[in-house]
Short mmCIF file of C-alpha atoms in Angstrom, two decimals:
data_model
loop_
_atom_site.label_atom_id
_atom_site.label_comp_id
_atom_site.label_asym_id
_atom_site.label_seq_id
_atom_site.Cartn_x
_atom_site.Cartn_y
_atom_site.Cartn_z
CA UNK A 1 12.11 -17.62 -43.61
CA UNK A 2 8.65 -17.68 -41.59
CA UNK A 3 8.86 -15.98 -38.36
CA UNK A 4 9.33 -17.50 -35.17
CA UNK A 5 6.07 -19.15 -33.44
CA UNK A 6 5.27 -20.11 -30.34
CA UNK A 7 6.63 -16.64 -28.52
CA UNK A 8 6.77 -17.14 -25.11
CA UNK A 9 7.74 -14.27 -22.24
CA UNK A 10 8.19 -14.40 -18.64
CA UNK A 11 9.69 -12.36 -15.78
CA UNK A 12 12.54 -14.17 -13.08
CA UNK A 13 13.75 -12.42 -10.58
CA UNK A 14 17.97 -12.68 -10.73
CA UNK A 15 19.47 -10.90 -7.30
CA UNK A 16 17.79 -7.42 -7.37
CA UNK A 17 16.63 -6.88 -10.92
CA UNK A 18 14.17 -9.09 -12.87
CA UNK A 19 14.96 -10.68 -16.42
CA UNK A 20 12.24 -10.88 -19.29
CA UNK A 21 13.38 -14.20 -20.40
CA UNK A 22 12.07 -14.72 -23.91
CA UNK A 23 12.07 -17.91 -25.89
CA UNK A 24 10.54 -19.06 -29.34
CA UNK A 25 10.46 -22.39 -31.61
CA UNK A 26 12.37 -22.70 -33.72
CA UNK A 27 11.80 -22.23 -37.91
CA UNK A 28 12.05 -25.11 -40.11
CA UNK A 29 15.01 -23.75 -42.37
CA UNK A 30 18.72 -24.21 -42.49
CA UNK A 31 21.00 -21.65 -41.45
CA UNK A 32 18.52 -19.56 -39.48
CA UNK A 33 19.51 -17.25 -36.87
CA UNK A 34 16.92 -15.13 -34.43
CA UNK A 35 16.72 -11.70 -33.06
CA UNK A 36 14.49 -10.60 -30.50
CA UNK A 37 13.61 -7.13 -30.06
CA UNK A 38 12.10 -5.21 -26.93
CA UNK A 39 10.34 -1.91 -27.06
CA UNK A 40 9.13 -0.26 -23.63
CA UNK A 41 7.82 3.02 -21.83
CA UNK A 42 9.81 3.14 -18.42
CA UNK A 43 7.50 4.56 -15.95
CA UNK A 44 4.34 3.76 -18.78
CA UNK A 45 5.28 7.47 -19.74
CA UNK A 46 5.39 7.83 -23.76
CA UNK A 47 8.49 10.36 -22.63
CA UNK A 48 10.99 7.92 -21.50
CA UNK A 49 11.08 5.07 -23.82
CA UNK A 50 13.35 2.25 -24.39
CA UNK A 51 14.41 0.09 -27.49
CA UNK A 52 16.64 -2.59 -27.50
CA UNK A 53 17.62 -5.78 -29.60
CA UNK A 54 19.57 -8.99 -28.65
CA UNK A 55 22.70 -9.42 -31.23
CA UNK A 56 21.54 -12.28 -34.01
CA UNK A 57 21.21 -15.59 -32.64
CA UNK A 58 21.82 -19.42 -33.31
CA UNK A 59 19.79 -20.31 -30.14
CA UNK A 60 16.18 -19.78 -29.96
CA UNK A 61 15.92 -17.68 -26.48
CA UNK A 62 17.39 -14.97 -25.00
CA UNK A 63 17.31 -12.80 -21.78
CA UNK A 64 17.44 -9.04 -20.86
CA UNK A 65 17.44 -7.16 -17.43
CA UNK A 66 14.26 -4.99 -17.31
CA UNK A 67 13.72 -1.73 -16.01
CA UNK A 68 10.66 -1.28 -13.10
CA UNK A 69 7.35 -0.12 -13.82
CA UNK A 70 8.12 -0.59 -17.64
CA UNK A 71 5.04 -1.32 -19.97
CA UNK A 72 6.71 -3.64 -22.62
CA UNK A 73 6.09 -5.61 -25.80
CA UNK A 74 8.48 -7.78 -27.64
CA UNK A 75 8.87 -9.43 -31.08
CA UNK A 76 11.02 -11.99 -32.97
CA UNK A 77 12.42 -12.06 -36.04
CA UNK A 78 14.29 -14.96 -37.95
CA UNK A 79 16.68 -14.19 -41.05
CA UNK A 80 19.03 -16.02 -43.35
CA UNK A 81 20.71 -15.68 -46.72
CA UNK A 82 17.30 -15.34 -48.49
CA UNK A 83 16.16 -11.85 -46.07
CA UNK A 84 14.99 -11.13 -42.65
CA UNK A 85 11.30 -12.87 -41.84
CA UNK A 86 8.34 -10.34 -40.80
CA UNK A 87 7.67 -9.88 -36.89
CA UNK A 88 6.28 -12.92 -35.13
CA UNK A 89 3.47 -11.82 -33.06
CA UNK A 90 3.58 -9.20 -30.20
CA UNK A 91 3.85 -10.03 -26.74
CA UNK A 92 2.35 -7.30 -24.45
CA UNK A 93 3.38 -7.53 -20.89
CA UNK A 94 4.78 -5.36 -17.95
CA UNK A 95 7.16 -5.78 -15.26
CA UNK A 96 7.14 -5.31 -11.25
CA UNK A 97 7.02 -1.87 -9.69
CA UNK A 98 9.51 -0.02 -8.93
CA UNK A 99 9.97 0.90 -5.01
CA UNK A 100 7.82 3.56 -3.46
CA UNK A 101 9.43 6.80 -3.49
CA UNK A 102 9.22 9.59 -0.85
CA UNK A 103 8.49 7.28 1.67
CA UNK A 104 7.60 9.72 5.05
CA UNK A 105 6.07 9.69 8.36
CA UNK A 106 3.88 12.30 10.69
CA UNK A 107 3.34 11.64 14.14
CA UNK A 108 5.78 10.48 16.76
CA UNK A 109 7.41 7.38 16.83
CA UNK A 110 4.99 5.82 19.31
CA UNK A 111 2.18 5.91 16.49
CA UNK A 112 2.55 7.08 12.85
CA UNK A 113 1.12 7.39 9.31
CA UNK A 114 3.46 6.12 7.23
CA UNK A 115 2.70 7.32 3.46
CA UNK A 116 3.97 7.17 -0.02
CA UNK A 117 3.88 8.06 -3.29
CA UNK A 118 2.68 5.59 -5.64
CA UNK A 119 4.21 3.15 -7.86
CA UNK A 120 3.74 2.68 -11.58
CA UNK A 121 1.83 -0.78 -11.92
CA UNK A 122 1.77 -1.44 -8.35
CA UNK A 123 -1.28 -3.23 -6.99
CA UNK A 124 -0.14 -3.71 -3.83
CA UNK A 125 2.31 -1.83 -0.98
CA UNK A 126 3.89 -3.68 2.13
CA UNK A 127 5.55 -2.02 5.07
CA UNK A 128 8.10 -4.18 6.85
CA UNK A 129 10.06 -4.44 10.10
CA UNK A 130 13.91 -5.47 9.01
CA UNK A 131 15.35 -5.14 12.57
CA UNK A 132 17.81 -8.59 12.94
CA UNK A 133 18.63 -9.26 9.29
CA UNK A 134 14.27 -10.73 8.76
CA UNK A 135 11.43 -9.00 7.17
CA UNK A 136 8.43 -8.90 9.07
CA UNK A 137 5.17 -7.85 7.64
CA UNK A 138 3.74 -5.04 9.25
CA UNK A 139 0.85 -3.71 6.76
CA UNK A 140 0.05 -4.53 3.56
CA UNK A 141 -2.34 -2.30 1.31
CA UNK A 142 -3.55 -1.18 -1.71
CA UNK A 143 -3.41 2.36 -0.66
CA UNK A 144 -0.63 5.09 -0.08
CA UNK A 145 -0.38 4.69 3.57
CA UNK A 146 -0.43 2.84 6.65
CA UNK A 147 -1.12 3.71 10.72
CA UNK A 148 2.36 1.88 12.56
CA UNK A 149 2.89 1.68 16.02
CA UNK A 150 6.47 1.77 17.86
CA UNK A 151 7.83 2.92 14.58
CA UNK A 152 11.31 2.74 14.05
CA UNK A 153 12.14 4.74 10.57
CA UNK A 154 16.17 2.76 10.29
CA UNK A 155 14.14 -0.81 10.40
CA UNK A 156 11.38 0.13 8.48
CA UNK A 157 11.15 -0.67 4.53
CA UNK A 158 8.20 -0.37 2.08
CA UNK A 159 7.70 -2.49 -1.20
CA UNK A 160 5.73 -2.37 -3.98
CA UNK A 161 4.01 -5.28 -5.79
CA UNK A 162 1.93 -6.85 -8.70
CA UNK A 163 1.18 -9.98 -10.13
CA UNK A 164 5.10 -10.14 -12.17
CA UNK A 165 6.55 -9.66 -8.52
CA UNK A 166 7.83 -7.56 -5.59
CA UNK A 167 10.00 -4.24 -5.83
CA UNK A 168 13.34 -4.12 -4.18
CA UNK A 169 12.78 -2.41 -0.75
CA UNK A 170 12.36 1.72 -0.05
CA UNK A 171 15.55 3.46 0.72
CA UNK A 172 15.22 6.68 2.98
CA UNK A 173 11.66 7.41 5.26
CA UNK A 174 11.84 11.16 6.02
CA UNK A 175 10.11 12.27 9.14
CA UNK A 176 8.50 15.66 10.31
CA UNK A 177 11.36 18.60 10.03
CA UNK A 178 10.69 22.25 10.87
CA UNK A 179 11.12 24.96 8.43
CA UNK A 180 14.54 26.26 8.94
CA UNK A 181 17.19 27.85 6.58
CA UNK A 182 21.10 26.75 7.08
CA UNK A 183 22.95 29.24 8.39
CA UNK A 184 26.35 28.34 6.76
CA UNK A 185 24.99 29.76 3.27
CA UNK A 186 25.68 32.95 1.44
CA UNK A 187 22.28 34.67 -0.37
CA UNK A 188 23.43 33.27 -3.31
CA UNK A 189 23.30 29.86 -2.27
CA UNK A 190 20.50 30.11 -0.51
CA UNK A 191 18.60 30.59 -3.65
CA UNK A 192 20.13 27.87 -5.38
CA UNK A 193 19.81 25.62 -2.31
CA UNK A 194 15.69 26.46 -2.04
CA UNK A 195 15.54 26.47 -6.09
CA UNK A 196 15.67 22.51 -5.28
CA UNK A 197 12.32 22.36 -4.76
CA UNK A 198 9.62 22.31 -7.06
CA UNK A 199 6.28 24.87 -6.50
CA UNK A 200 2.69 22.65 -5.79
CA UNK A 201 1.04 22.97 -9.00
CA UNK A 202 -2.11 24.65 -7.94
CA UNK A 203 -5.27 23.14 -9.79
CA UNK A 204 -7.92 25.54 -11.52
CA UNK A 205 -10.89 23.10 -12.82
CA UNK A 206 -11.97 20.07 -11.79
CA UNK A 207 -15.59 19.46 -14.13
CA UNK A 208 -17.10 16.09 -14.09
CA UNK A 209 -19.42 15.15 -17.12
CA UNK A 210 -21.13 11.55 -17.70
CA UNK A 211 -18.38 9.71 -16.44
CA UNK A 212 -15.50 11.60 -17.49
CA UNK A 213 -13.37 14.09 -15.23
CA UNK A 214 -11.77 17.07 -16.95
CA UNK A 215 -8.78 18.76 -14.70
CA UNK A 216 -6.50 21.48 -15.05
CA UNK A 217 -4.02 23.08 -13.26
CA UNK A 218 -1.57 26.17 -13.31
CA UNK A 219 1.73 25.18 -14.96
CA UNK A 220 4.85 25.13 -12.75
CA UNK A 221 8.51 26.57 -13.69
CA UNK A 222 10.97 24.31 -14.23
CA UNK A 223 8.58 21.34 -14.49
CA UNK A 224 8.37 18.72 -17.09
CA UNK A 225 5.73 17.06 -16.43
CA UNK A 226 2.73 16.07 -13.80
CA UNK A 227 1.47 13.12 -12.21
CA UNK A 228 -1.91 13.06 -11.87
CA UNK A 229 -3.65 10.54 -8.82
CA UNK A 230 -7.34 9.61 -8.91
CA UNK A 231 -8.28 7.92 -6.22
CA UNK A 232 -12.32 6.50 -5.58
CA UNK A 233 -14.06 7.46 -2.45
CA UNK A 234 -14.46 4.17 -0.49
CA UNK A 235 -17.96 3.27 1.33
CA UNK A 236 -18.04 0.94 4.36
CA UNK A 237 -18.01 -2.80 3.48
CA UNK A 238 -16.41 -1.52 0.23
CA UNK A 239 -13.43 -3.17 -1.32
CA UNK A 240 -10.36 -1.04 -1.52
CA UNK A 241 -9.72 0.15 -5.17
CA UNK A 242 -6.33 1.09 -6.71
CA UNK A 243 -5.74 4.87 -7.10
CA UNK A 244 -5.34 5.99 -10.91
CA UNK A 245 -2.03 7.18 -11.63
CA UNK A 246 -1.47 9.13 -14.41
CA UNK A 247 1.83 10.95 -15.87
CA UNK A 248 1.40 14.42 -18.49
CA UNK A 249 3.34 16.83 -20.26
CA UNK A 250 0.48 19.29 -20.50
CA UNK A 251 -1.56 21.48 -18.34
CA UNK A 252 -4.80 19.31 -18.34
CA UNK A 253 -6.22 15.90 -18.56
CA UNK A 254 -9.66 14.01 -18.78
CA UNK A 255 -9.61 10.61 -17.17
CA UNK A 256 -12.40 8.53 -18.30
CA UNK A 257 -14.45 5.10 -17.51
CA UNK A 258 -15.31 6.36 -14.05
CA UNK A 259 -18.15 4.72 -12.15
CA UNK A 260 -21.79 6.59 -11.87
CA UNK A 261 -22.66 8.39 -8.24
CA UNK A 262 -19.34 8.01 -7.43
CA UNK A 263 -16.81 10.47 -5.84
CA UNK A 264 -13.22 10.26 -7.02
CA UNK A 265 -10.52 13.17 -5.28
CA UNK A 266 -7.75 14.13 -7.72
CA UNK A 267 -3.77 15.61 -6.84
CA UNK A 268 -1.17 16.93 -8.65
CA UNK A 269 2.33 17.05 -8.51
CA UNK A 270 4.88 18.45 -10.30
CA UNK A 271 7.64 16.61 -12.11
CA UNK A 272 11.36 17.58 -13.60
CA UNK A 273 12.88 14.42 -14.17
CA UNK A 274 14.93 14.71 -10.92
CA UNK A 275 12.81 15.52 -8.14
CA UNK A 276 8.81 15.87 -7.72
CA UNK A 277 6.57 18.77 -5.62
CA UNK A 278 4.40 17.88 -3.17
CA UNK A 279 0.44 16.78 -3.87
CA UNK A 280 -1.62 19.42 -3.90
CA UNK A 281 -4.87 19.28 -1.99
CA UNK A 282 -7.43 17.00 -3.06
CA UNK A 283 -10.31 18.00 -5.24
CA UNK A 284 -12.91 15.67 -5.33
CA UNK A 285 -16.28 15.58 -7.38
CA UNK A 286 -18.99 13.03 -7.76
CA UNK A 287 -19.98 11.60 -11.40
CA UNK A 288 -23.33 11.86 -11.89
CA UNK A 289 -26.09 8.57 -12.89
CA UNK A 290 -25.91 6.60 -16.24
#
């Protein structure tokens, strides 16, 4: 048979998860069934990818939970006693962020700067106030931070967004805590217990050419990989751009497409799958004129 036409893709929101819910026309044979099939890169990293078909089908849709921050594409094929059809044409798409991780606070509760790591996909970040069951908008941003007055960390949630839809809320905000050691563990467990923690990958070059930026940084033990933010110097009257975010198994990277006479600060964290280092300090340079 001729594949399926007419492939048509679009995200719902069901509870807490959203649903790519995929339909096609149908192909003017008898005894034609349909299988859709959905390839993705959860957390747009080419590490942690996804593959997954519907069963073969009468009907000519189907639906599938999708994971956050997932870069997807999907394709349909028709079969029936004569062989399976070739792929109908690719739909590219994406879904909606997942929620901002390591959500934390400096300051004292009176005033704050609430920041945050960013979100795969996200365009945009909202704070809330969830005191008496509502969500009240506090601050919404493109950034990785917000300034908060009479903050109260147990009623405070942070979201993540794009154009597909909103993430489900932040769980935990961490405040300041001073550096102390428990005193209820052995050596031995002490080691394991500060082992936790990943080092700050500590970042040796940062070269700008044309507009290109080449960075590199000392590996880390026990890391897998390193995310990578580039974020654009803003000038007054400016509008806000989106910080770069960029995920790598190696020890460098060269973002390109940067604006001329422009300065863009990079940091770099370190990654193991489980938890993530903290930034290291920015290092910014300015690309030079066309």
């Amino acid at each position: 048979p001729c594949p399926p036409s007419r492939l048509n893709v679009r995200m719902q929101r069901i509870k807490q998860m959203y649903w790519a819910m995929i339909s096609w026309d149908k192909v003017n044979c008898s005894n034609i069934e349909y299988l859709a099939e959905i390839k993705g890169q959860i957390g747009n990293n080419s590490q942690t990818l996804m593959k997954v078909s519907s069963y073969w089908l009468l009907r000519p849709y189907f639906e599938l939970p999708m994971p956050c921050s997932t870069a997807f594409t999907v394709a349909v094929f028709s079969r029936n006693s004569g062989g399976v059809s070739k792929s109908s044409r690719i739909f590219s798409g994406i879904t909606e962020p997942c929620a901002p991780q390591r959500v934390k606070y400096s300051g004292n509760t009176s005033q704050v700067l609430l920041s945050w790591d960013a979100s795969v996909f996200a365009t945009m970040y909202t704070v809330y106030n969830v005191s008496g069951g509502s969500y009240v908008k506090l601050c919404n941003t493109t950034g990785l931070s917000c300034q908060l007055t009479n903050f109260n960390p147990a009623a405070t949630k942070v979201t993540a967004s794009n154009a597909v839809g909103e993430s489900n809320p932040s769980q935990n905000i961490t405040g300041p805590v001073s550096a102390r050691r428990r005193r209820d563990l052995q050596p031995t467990q002490l080691n394991a217990y500060e082992g936790e923690n990943l080092e700050t990958p500590e970042v040796l070059a940062v070269t700008v050419s044309g507009g290109s930026m080449y960075v590199r940084w000392r590996m880390v033990k026990g890391a897998t990989e390193y995310e990578l933010i580039i974020e654009e110097e803003q000038k007054a009257g400016q509008t806000t751009q989106l910080p770069r975010v960029r995920n790598i198994d190696g020890d460098f990277y060269t973002e390109t497409d940067l604006k001329p006479v422009t300065t863009y600060c990079v940091r770099v964290a370190a990654k193991d799958g489980f938890n993530q280092s903290n930034y290291s300090w920015p290092a910014c340079r300015k690309t030079g004129a066309l």
